[in-house]
């Protein structure tokens, strides 16, 4: 028996008696760990993101606090009580973290100051240093990023670990800026949380140039000079100056209605943030926090505290450019481009800053409009003469849908709209039984390029290529299909052969994360022998209409809304009771149940299929704030959901939704799954049942 064999590693939640000891350990070691509020500890415990080392006599003698973002884990704290150090407690905690994250995540990372002299420890724990960078502490201590790789095969991306440096951009108010480097005796712990080493990986703290007006008030010459130098170390966000006057007036209207006092400096700083590219403003001013909901509803800017930023970081970090709520209430129209619109579209969409000429753009556009047998040309308009997007489908290739033109306007809708259009293009290609989508526009904007990369397109000299297979096959059948495509279509399709070879691994179908990633990479493909869980979940027609079902929407008085037809990611709320094993990384078949108040055709049937990316159980207000960007629901809707005994409900964040061509009626469903289910709760089904239902929905065979 080893000397540490009696020590147990456990995950705790916010009801654990060990949480108080964890907080005490964190506070007593804050000189090296950095400040972490009690609220942040409690939230991490609620997510079961704290591991504790328990010794029979002493109780909790150490802890590891972590978080996850995308497909990786970040260690925030690793702390062992002084009297129990050198007993390999840290190794036990880290090894347990490796074990529980092995299947779902690519690896574990952390930042550590070099002057802590812990390189030997991290290397012994299996971590490898990746790069060094200056921290934002006053003395700019050097940080090393350490990485432990779980060794999963990655078929889809050659992106280096430095891709992690793509950060969430937040603007801080002046009070927090001055707090960051103030003396230790000042009550500024919450603000200084932003300087924590572990946040370096995730967060870009930004300012607007209004900060220099605050600094100019300082009377001491040396202090004023020092603060200016500090401010220049941060990114100062540009903003659209033409929006300032209008935004000031709109913000002042909100302030007047609420009968509160906000200084002119604070108003200008907030207005410049609204007019910038950031979606988040961090403040400790009560008067601004009191109107946070009104500011979000009007401007789509989240006004939050430092603690709220840390607690919500995972969701805020996730695709900040994708906010379908920004489309809500906009009267968008998708229309074919007609002759006579060339001048208007040329003025909006020529990429002059990249060297494209108006003459060249217009000649190309006229060709697309004229050659109707080869091209379909569409534009998205907000108003009759205000185009937001322009795209062209080239339909002259049997295996590929070509997109020779894909442009979005420079406005607050551009990121969301680009992602919608690319996703709909992939579905369009697959529905026409093409195996590939290729984007060949030579003048792509950065917004569009970012969206393309998120959808796993492969870069080639003549554009970006995406595989989209509208089939449901076993891994073995898929391997043969991909190998045949690679051999028959040419050298640039050889990446299909690489994927085909990986499918022959005996362990492939058992690795849920890898199987799910591959299905998304080749979407709408389904690997029918992969061990991805499948659930049937019921949904009311009104929510199906708002979230994904354009066919049902056509039965309503106002018809389908264009912003919903574009939807690619959404959130659905339900009771947390009787979830029957429902968990993330699963497929969902949506059963649209009968509505007693409205008579729809095609309900009491399965109408669509999605992936469940994340399932969270929490208080309704917390979930609403977390998923505001995905739109549709109002807080009142969520508060009406029946909570569990702890006051919690469930949020299901889902994506990659396919609307079935042929809804599957209840009688047929029951026959296939061999159960008389009413689907009041999620119903788990076998792969065989999923395959039969999926094929029935797409082919009606």
XYZ file of C-alpha atoms in Angstrom:
701
model
C 0.000 0.000 0.000
C 1.465 3.378 -1.018
C 1.526 6.282 1.382
C -1.175 8.106 -0.577
C -3.429 5.118 -1.270
C -5.945 6.301 1.349
C -6.333 9.690 -0.287
C -9.497 9.941 -2.381
C -10.142 12.324 -5.263
C -13.733 13.474 -5.564
C -15.721 15.969 -7.612
C -17.706 18.323 -5.411
C -20.723 20.534 -6.006
C -21.886 23.711 -4.322
C -23.562 21.767 -1.486
C -20.345 19.987 -0.474
C -18.998 20.568 3.054
C -15.514 20.687 1.498
C -16.255 23.854 -0.507
C -15.495 26.086 2.482
C -12.060 24.471 2.852
C -11.399 24.937 -0.863
C -12.221 28.654 -0.602
C -10.028 28.970 2.490
C -7.115 27.276 0.711
C -7.580 29.530 -2.311
C -7.645 32.685 -0.195
C -4.577 31.720 1.822
C -2.615 31.094 -1.386
C -3.924 34.036 -3.400
C -0.421 35.509 -3.680
C 0.350 32.835 -6.279
C -3.121 31.716 -7.380
C -4.578 35.188 -7.873
C -7.895 36.448 -6.583
C -10.945 34.226 -7.100
C -14.246 35.313 -5.582
C -16.468 33.121 -3.399
C -19.159 33.413 -6.045
C -16.789 32.124 -8.720
C -15.798 29.199 -6.457
C -19.468 28.362 -5.884
C -20.278 28.547 -9.593
C -17.359 26.250 -10.442
C -18.551 23.807 -7.799
C -22.075 23.937 -9.201
C -20.651 22.865 -12.562
C -18.693 20.098 -10.743
C -15.450 21.651 -11.953
C -13.627 21.319 -8.620
C -11.718 18.166 -7.646
C -10.693 17.726 -4.006
C -8.101 15.458 -2.397
C -9.537 13.934 0.788
C -7.431 12.414 3.549
C -9.324 10.308 6.158
C -8.113 12.301 9.159
C -7.413 15.769 7.763
C -10.306 15.986 5.293
C -9.742 18.238 2.266
C -6.003 18.786 1.796
C -5.922 20.110 -1.765
C -8.033 20.967 -4.783
C -7.940 21.447 -8.541
C -10.314 23.919 -10.184
C -10.771 23.811 -13.938
C -13.013 24.959 -16.743
C -13.682 23.889 -20.324
C -13.857 25.874 -23.530
C -14.614 24.321 -26.908
C -12.781 20.967 -26.846
C -10.099 21.693 -24.262
C -9.676 21.981 -20.502
C -7.981 24.844 -18.653
C -6.584 24.438 -15.140
C -7.441 27.546 -13.142
C -6.120 26.544 -9.688
C -4.007 23.658 -8.412
C -3.479 24.017 -4.680
C -2.256 21.667 -1.924
C -2.168 22.569 1.764
C 1.375 23.441 2.860
C 1.626 20.652 5.428
C 0.627 18.054 2.811
C 2.911 19.109 -0.030
C 5.515 16.694 -1.439
C 3.053 13.801 -1.045
C 2.151 13.612 -4.765
C -1.275 15.106 -4.082
C -0.963 17.375 -7.123
C -0.235 14.329 -9.289
C -3.341 12.547 -7.979
C -5.527 15.544 -8.766
C -4.083 16.090 -12.248
C -4.231 12.384 -13.092
C -7.890 12.296 -12.108
C -8.552 15.316 -14.342
C -6.793 13.562 -17.221
C -8.931 10.476 -16.674
C -12.308 12.223 -16.630
C -11.499 14.450 -19.629
C -9.770 11.860 -21.821
C -12.783 10.942 -23.956
C -14.351 14.323 -24.702
C -11.463 16.811 -24.824
C -8.286 17.235 -26.855
C -6.115 18.173 -23.902
C -5.432 20.306 -20.830
C -3.732 23.698 -20.757
C -2.701 26.349 -18.253
C -0.636 29.488 -17.839
C 2.043 29.611 -15.125
C 4.475 32.383 -14.230
C 8.056 31.473 -14.961
C 9.338 33.008 -11.713
C 7.321 30.459 -9.719
C 9.951 27.852 -10.752
C 7.360 25.123 -11.307
C 8.655 23.961 -14.691
C 10.006 20.760 -13.173
C 6.631 19.920 -11.626
C 4.616 20.520 -14.798
C 7.032 18.554 -16.945
C 6.868 15.645 -14.496
C 3.093 15.727 -14.749
C 3.373 15.239 -18.513
C 2.864 18.837 -19.650
C 4.968 20.418 -22.389
C 5.761 24.156 -22.619
C 4.324 25.687 -25.788
C 5.210 29.385 -25.685
C 5.986 32.326 -23.402
C 4.205 35.642 -23.210
C 4.114 38.743 -21.049
C 1.394 38.910 -18.455
C -0.689 42.027 -17.874
C 0.402 42.393 -14.252
C 2.143 45.658 -13.470
C 5.605 44.116 -13.623
C 4.754 42.148 -16.788
C 5.975 38.822 -15.423
C 6.577 36.240 -18.123
C 4.023 33.426 -18.438
C 4.551 29.992 -19.944
C 1.670 28.124 -21.554
C 1.785 24.402 -20.676
C -0.162 21.790 -22.631
C -1.031 18.139 -22.030
C -2.379 16.498 -25.187
C -4.857 13.643 -24.902
C -3.606 12.331 -28.226
C -6.910 12.208 -30.090
C -6.600 11.926 -33.822
C -7.679 15.199 -35.413
C -8.917 14.764 -38.949
C -10.182 18.204 -39.608
C -7.715 20.895 -38.749
C -4.050 21.653 -38.949
C -4.532 24.642 -36.691
C -1.653 25.065 -34.268
C -2.063 25.442 -30.544
C -1.671 29.211 -31.045
C -5.229 29.267 -32.369
C -6.116 29.388 -28.684
C -4.991 32.987 -28.747
C -8.271 33.876 -30.489
C -9.806 35.595 -27.501
C -13.006 37.097 -26.241
C -12.798 40.887 -26.483
C -14.318 42.843 -23.582
C -14.256 46.559 -22.818
C -13.693 47.619 -19.211
C -14.949 50.839 -17.670
C -12.620 53.491 -16.239
C -13.077 52.467 -12.599
C -11.906 48.935 -13.348
C -8.965 50.229 -15.409
C -7.738 52.375 -12.516
C -8.319 49.475 -10.089
C -6.129 47.068 -12.058
C -2.828 48.641 -11.057
C -3.833 50.462 -7.883
C -2.187 49.854 -4.503
C -2.965 46.619 -2.689
C -4.685 48.398 0.185
C -7.420 49.616 -2.134
C -10.619 47.539 -2.232
C -10.170 46.323 -5.812
C -9.966 42.532 -5.586
C -12.807 41.947 -8.020
C -11.266 44.172 -10.696
C -7.860 42.531 -10.282
C -9.443 39.188 -11.056
C -9.050 40.236 -14.715
C -5.260 39.961 -14.310
C -5.414 36.303 -13.233
C -2.922 34.226 -15.225
C -5.504 31.640 -16.285
C -7.578 34.345 -18.021
C -4.662 35.258 -20.306
C -5.650 32.420 -22.609
C -9.256 33.495 -22.970
C -9.644 37.224 -22.606
C -8.509 40.360 -24.423
C -9.134 43.326 -22.131
C -9.862 46.376 -24.265
C -10.565 50.087 -23.890
C -11.971 52.866 -26.010
C -10.103 56.123 -26.492
C -12.466 57.746 -23.986
C -10.129 56.436 -21.291
C -7.699 59.246 -22.105
C -10.335 61.785 -21.145
C -10.621 60.141 -17.742
C -6.832 60.169 -17.400
C -6.630 63.821 -18.391
C -8.523 64.752 -15.205
C -5.596 63.526 -13.073
C -3.740 66.562 -11.706
C -0.425 64.917 -10.853
C 1.789 65.105 -13.958
C 3.757 61.939 -13.246
C 0.648 59.925 -12.378
C -1.114 61.156 -15.507
C 1.877 60.133 -17.647
C 2.045 56.729 -15.945
C -1.662 56.017 -16.498
C -1.409 56.966 -20.154
C 1.457 54.517 -20.605
C -0.601 51.784 -18.939
C -3.606 52.520 -21.162
C -1.444 52.269 -24.277
C -0.641 48.640 -23.394
C -4.269 47.702 -24.032
C -6.060 47.428 -27.353
C -8.081 50.567 -28.012
C -11.085 49.480 -30.059
C -12.090 51.454 -33.135
C -15.733 52.414 -33.456
C -18.117 53.755 -36.079
C -18.125 57.464 -35.346
C -21.242 58.034 -37.455
C -23.252 56.047 -34.924
C -22.203 58.059 -31.875
C -24.709 60.917 -31.895
C -27.714 58.690 -32.547
C -26.561 56.181 -29.948
C -26.003 58.906 -27.336
C -29.582 60.066 -27.804
C -31.000 56.540 -27.586
C -28.984 55.823 -24.452
C -30.006 59.132 -22.870
C -33.646 58.208 -23.493
C -33.168 55.002 -21.503
C -31.401 56.903 -18.720
C -34.196 59.483 -18.544
C -36.923 56.849 -18.428
C -35.151 55.156 -15.526
C -34.582 58.517 -13.786
C -30.931 57.829 -12.978
C -27.793 59.960 -13.118
C -24.834 58.895 -15.288
C -21.904 61.184 -16.016
C -21.208 62.379 -19.526
C -17.856 60.611 -19.526
C -19.521 57.317 -18.636
C -22.162 57.789 -21.313
C -19.522 58.455 -23.985
C -17.425 55.461 -22.939
C -20.457 53.191 -23.100
C -21.626 54.637 -26.418
C -18.204 54.103 -28.013
C -18.317 50.501 -26.801
C -21.745 50.046 -28.401
C -20.346 51.411 -31.677
C -17.310 49.091 -31.550
C -16.895 45.399 -32.340
C -17.174 44.287 -28.701
C -20.357 42.726 -27.346
C -19.396 42.980 -23.651
C -18.873 45.913 -21.281
C -17.526 45.131 -17.808
C -18.357 47.569 -15.032
C -18.892 47.840 -11.292
C -21.119 50.909 -11.553
C -24.549 50.175 -10.075
C -26.298 52.791 -12.221
C -25.129 51.029 -15.409
C -25.898 47.550 -14.109
C -29.430 48.717 -13.209
C -30.168 49.355 -16.905
C -28.228 46.351 -18.250
C -31.361 44.619 -19.587
C -32.534 47.752 -21.389
C -29.073 48.256 -22.913
C -28.972 44.660 -24.137
C -32.483 44.817 -25.608
C -31.680 48.043 -27.458
C -28.033 47.628 -28.446
C -27.179 43.901 -27.956
C -24.368 44.864 -25.593
C -24.019 42.803 -22.406
C -23.254 45.008 -19.395
C -21.915 42.756 -16.637
C -19.693 42.691 -13.566
C -16.261 41.100 -13.416
C -17.647 38.168 -11.438
C -20.415 37.629 -13.999
C -17.821 37.709 -16.771
C -15.799 34.931 -15.131
C -18.861 32.837 -14.323
C -20.278 33.146 -17.869
C -16.946 33.057 -19.693
C -17.513 29.738 -21.487
C -20.728 30.892 -23.119
C -19.521 34.423 -23.828
C -16.348 32.979 -25.370
C -18.339 30.703 -27.648
C -18.762 32.301 -31.069
C -19.275 35.930 -30.041
C -19.884 36.825 -33.697
C -22.851 34.430 -33.941
C -25.897 36.145 -32.439
C -29.144 35.265 -34.220
C -30.965 37.476 -31.728
C -29.546 40.361 -33.773
C -31.801 39.258 -36.659
C -34.944 39.312 -34.516
C -37.330 42.050 -35.581
C -35.471 42.806 -38.801
C -37.595 42.546 -41.921
C -35.203 40.628 -44.149
C -35.988 39.461 -47.660
C -34.105 36.880 -49.714
C -34.634 37.677 -53.395
C -33.114 36.704 -56.758
C -30.879 39.433 -58.162
C -32.381 41.145 -61.193
C -30.883 43.168 -64.028
C -30.743 46.800 -63.038
C -29.470 46.134 -59.505
C -25.800 45.943 -60.505
C -24.908 49.531 -59.535
C -26.527 49.285 -56.101
C -24.866 45.945 -55.281
C -21.507 47.099 -56.647
C -21.492 50.074 -54.276
C -22.233 47.854 -51.277
C -20.115 44.765 -51.903
C -16.966 45.649 -53.878
C -13.916 44.874 -51.679
C -11.994 48.011 -52.600
C -9.748 47.795 -49.521
C -8.451 44.444 -50.828
C -7.734 45.767 -54.310
C -10.926 44.729 -56.103
C -12.211 47.276 -58.611
C -15.836 48.263 -59.102
C -15.529 47.580 -62.824
C -14.242 44.045 -62.231
C -16.928 43.296 -59.654
C -19.708 44.604 -61.876
C -18.579 42.615 -64.909
C -18.495 39.462 -62.831
C -21.946 40.136 -61.360
C -23.456 40.796 -64.799
C -22.127 37.453 -65.996
C -23.755 35.615 -63.070
C -27.088 37.345 -63.711
C -26.995 36.629 -67.447
C -25.989 32.948 -67.357
C -29.111 31.685 -65.606
C -28.508 28.084 -66.673
C -25.223 28.047 -64.741
C -25.771 30.431 -61.816
C -28.384 31.384 -59.236
C -27.756 34.848 -57.801
C -29.406 35.999 -54.539
C -29.333 39.045 -52.272
C -30.571 39.612 -48.730
C -32.240 42.989 -48.196
C -33.286 44.655 -44.948
C -35.087 47.419 -46.795
C -35.770 47.842 -50.498
C -32.467 49.625 -51.146
C -30.383 48.292 -48.244
C -28.686 45.012 -49.214
C -27.056 43.030 -46.375
C -25.612 40.061 -48.286
C -24.978 38.787 -51.804
C -24.185 35.238 -52.891
C -24.114 33.152 -56.060
C -24.581 29.391 -56.547
C -22.737 27.814 -59.476
C -24.704 24.704 -60.451
C -22.772 23.498 -63.514
C -20.750 20.795 -61.677
C -22.335 17.459 -60.835
C -20.403 16.787 -57.635
C -19.994 20.322 -56.311
C -21.972 23.405 -55.498
C -19.655 26.286 -56.310
C -20.021 29.667 -54.597
C -18.036 32.152 -56.709
C -19.380 35.176 -54.829
C -20.138 35.448 -51.099
C -20.300 38.923 -49.553
C -21.865 40.428 -46.436
C -22.238 44.101 -45.630
C -20.167 45.835 -42.975
C -22.738 45.999 -40.173
C -23.724 44.387 -36.864
C -25.468 41.520 -38.673
C -22.481 40.493 -40.812
C -20.992 37.738 -38.611
C -24.323 36.066 -37.918
C -25.524 36.379 -41.495
C -22.291 34.926 -42.925
C -22.625 31.846 -40.718
C -26.271 31.370 -41.678
C -25.584 31.668 -45.400
C -22.688 29.208 -45.356
C -24.700 26.642 -43.400
C -27.675 26.968 -45.747
C -25.329 26.572 -48.725
C -24.050 23.284 -47.316
C -27.617 22.035 -46.831
C -28.544 23.178 -50.341
C -25.599 21.302 -51.826
C -26.405 18.116 -49.908
C -30.118 18.278 -50.755
C -29.175 18.380 -54.443
C -27.095 15.233 -53.878
C -23.779 16.979 -54.433
C -20.866 15.721 -52.354
C -18.960 19.012 -52.027
C -19.384 22.749 -51.567
C -16.587 24.947 -52.901
C -16.194 28.685 -52.202
C -14.054 30.324 -54.890
C -14.589 34.045 -54.218
C -11.138 35.688 -54.503
C -12.037 38.704 -52.361
C -13.418 37.181 -49.172
C -13.868 39.467 -46.168
C -12.371 38.483 -42.830
C -15.865 37.951 -41.384
C -16.676 35.418 -44.103
C -13.284 33.692 -43.868
C -13.740 33.199 -40.116
C -17.154 31.648 -40.697
C -15.771 29.351 -43.412
C -13.052 28.059 -41.100
C -15.574 27.336 -38.346
C -17.472 25.102 -40.779
C -14.424 22.919 -41.461
C -13.758 23.910 -45.059
C -10.352 22.796 -46.371
C -8.171 25.503 -47.961
C -6.870 24.998 -51.488
C -5.247 27.303 -54.037
C -8.549 27.790 -55.850
C -10.707 28.299 -52.784
C -12.243 26.462 -49.855
C -13.683 22.947 -50.125
C -16.230 21.242 -47.850
C -17.506 17.654 -47.936
C -21.274 17.269 -47.444
C -22.621 13.735 -47.737
C -26.384 13.203 -47.563
C -26.101 9.537 -46.558
C -26.540 7.344 -43.494
C -23.936 4.554 -43.554
C -21.738 2.417 -41.355
C -18.158 3.508 -40.769
C -16.999 0.748 -43.125
C -19.389 1.816 -45.911
C -18.370 5.424 -45.464
C -14.686 4.515 -45.686
C -15.264 2.872 -49.060
C -17.320 5.836 -50.315
C -14.632 8.361 -49.351
C -11.847 6.258 -50.837
C -13.760 6.048 -54.120
C -14.313 9.823 -54.155
C -10.606 10.446 -53.556
C -9.501 8.082 -56.322
C -11.988 9.309 -58.924
C -11.909 13.082 -58.432
C -8.235 14.005 -58.327
C -5.347 14.868 -56.041
C -6.921 17.739 -54.097
C -9.540 15.312 -52.781
C -6.892 13.096 -51.150
C -7.892 14.375 -47.704
C -10.969 12.144 -48.164
C -8.620 9.169 -48.289
C -7.055 10.234 -44.991
C -10.494 10.255 -43.375
C -11.369 6.938 -45.017
C -8.298 5.277 -43.533
C -9.086 6.526 -40.024
C -12.573 5.009 -40.197
C -11.045 1.540 -40.348
C -9.837 1.820 -36.753
C -11.695 -0.631 -34.515
C -12.051 2.006 -31.809
C -13.483 4.723 -34.046
C -17.186 4.013 -33.547
C -16.692 3.860 -29.778
C -15.169 7.354 -29.581
C -18.271 9.525 -29.338
C -16.444 12.845 -29.607
C -14.525 11.787 -32.713
C -17.641 10.278 -34.330
C -19.674 13.417 -33.612
C -16.931 15.652 -35.003
C -16.778 13.591 -38.171
C -20.554 13.712 -38.670
C -20.402 17.504 -38.389
C -17.361 17.636 -40.676
C -19.224 15.660 -43.351
C -22.710 16.967 -42.430
C -25.440 15.893 -43.039
C -23.791 12.468 -42.927
C -24.866 10.018 -40.195
C -22.604 7.108 -39.134
C -25.199 4.550 -38.170
C -22.950 2.209 -36.175
C -21.217 4.989 -34.194
C -22.068 4.832 -30.506
C -23.568 8.331 -30.437
C -26.659 8.366 -28.165
C -30.009 9.125 -29.828
C -33.049 10.746 -28.196
C -36.543 11.702 -29.296
C -37.560 14.996 -27.644
C -40.998 16.578 -27.883
C -41.449 20.257 -28.669
C -44.480 22.506 -29.014
C -45.265 23.691 -32.571
C -44.754 27.367 -31.687
C -41.180 26.685 -30.534
C -40.468 24.396 -33.484
C -41.573 27.236 -35.772
C -39.355 29.745 -34.038
C -36.316 27.474 -33.753
C -36.115 25.456 -36.971
C -39.363 24.500 -38.748
C -39.888 26.802 -41.729
C -42.507 24.416 -43.185
C -44.751 24.796 -40.136
C -44.120 28.529 -40.190
C -45.627 28.697 -43.690
C -48.942 27.576 -42.158
C -49.112 30.667 -39.939
C -50.677 33.975 -40.880
C -47.355 35.722 -41.449
C -45.482 32.821 -43.036
C -41.826 31.938 -42.612
C -39.485 34.584 -41.230
C -36.223 34.892 -43.119
C -34.216 35.198 -39.897
C -35.535 31.800 -38.808
C -34.889 30.186 -42.164
C -31.237 31.148 -41.660
C -30.975 29.600 -38.174
C -28.047 27.220 -37.561
C -27.680 27.154 -33.785
C -30.376 27.570 -31.141
C -31.359 26.815 -27.566
C -34.473 24.996 -26.334
C -35.674 25.114 -22.738
C -37.605 22.377 -20.950
C -38.189 21.026 -17.493
C -35.170 19.411 -15.857
C -37.415 16.688 -14.463
C -37.493 13.190 -16.012
C -34.615 13.818 -18.395
C -34.090 10.016 -18.657
C -30.346 10.091 -19.214
C -30.302 12.953 -21.714
C -26.778 14.368 -22.055
C -24.744 16.388 -24.515
C -23.030 14.978 -27.587
C -26.120 13.171 -28.761
C -28.468 13.267 -31.737
C -31.984 14.645 -31.278
C -35.055 13.711 -33.288
C -37.611 16.480 -32.742
C -41.176 15.243 -32.154
C -43.566 18.164 -32.710
C -46.536 17.446 -30.499
C -50.179 18.413 -30.953
C -51.236 21.937 -30.078
C -54.722 22.234 -28.600
C -54.904 25.943 -29.525
C -53.864 25.695 -33.180
C -54.463 23.184 -35.930
C -51.259 22.502 -37.868
C -50.791 19.926 -40.617
C -47.984 17.425 -40.076
C -47.713 17.600 -36.287
C -47.718 14.661 -33.853
C -44.669 13.642 -35.849
C -40.888 13.711 -35.960
C -39.978 16.631 -38.209
C -36.243 17.322 -37.775
C -32.876 16.064 -36.547
C -30.150 17.993 -34.646
C -27.012 17.570 -32.553
C -27.181 18.449 -28.846
C -23.927 20.326 -28.203
C -24.519 21.285 -24.588
C -27.095 20.553 -21.890
C -27.167 22.786 -18.826
C -29.359 22.730 -15.741
C -29.558 26.018 -13.865
C -31.855 28.786 -12.669
C -34.054 30.269 -15.440
C -32.582 33.774 -15.156
C -29.023 32.439 -15.352
C -29.823 30.416 -18.469
C -31.611 33.350 -20.070
C -28.625 35.631 -19.552
C -26.249 32.956 -20.790
C -28.107 32.270 -24.029
C -29.568 35.686 -24.862
C -27.541 35.816 -28.055
C -29.449 32.847 -29.501
C -32.718 34.770 -29.291
C -36.359 33.614 -29.644
C -37.196 33.175 -25.949
C -38.183 35.971 -23.606
C -37.468 35.710 -19.895
C -41.206 35.365 -19.227
C -41.311 32.252 -21.460
C -38.540 30.598 -19.480
C -40.034 31.501 -16.107
C -43.201 29.620 -17.127
C -41.318 26.303 -17.397
C -41.964 23.947 -14.485
C -38.771 23.934 -12.350
C -37.384 21.064 -10.283
C -37.207 21.142 -6.474
C -34.086 23.330 -6.654
C -35.734 25.872 -8.945
C -33.737 24.737 -11.992
C -34.741 24.085 -15.600
C -32.848 22.598 -18.561
C -31.371 24.359 -21.584
C -30.456 22.331 -24.679
C -28.075 24.137 -27.042
C -28.322 22.409 -30.416
C -27.032 22.874 -33.944
C -26.738 21.274 -37.405
C -30.512 20.899 -37.767
C -32.035 19.137 -40.784
C -35.724 19.536 -41.491
C -37.134 16.227 -42.727
C -38.804 16.090 -46.133
C -41.328 13.580 -44.825
C -42.635 13.966 -41.224
C -42.917 10.616 -39.416
C -46.282 10.128 -37.746
C -46.749 8.865 -34.182
C -48.158 5.494 -35.191
C -45.120 4.778 -37.385
C -42.713 5.931 -34.663
C -44.267 3.621 -32.079
C -44.092 0.713 -34.482
C -40.387 1.274 -35.169
C -39.307 1.794 -31.534
C -41.756 -0.878 -30.314
C -43.075 1.365 -27.509
C -46.324 3.223 -26.885
C -44.453 6.408 -26.031
C -46.153 9.795 -25.651
C -42.753 11.566 -25.536
C -43.614 13.678 -22.508
C -39.989 13.060 -21.508
C -36.897 12.443 -23.665
C -36.915 8.931 -25.094
C -33.614 7.181 -25.783
C -33.638 4.932 -28.848
C -31.204 2.462 -30.386
C -28.996 3.128 -33.398
C -31.124 0.766 -35.450
C -34.299 2.704 -34.617
C -32.579 6.020 -35.314
C -31.387 4.755 -38.697
C -34.878 3.643 -39.697
C -36.481 6.918 -38.592
C -33.783 9.097 -40.155
C -34.016 7.348 -43.515
C -37.807 7.465 -43.377
C -37.756 11.205 -42.773
C -35.478 11.810 -45.748
C -36.699 9.270 -48.284
C -40.183 8.125 -47.193
C -39.244 4.587 -48.212
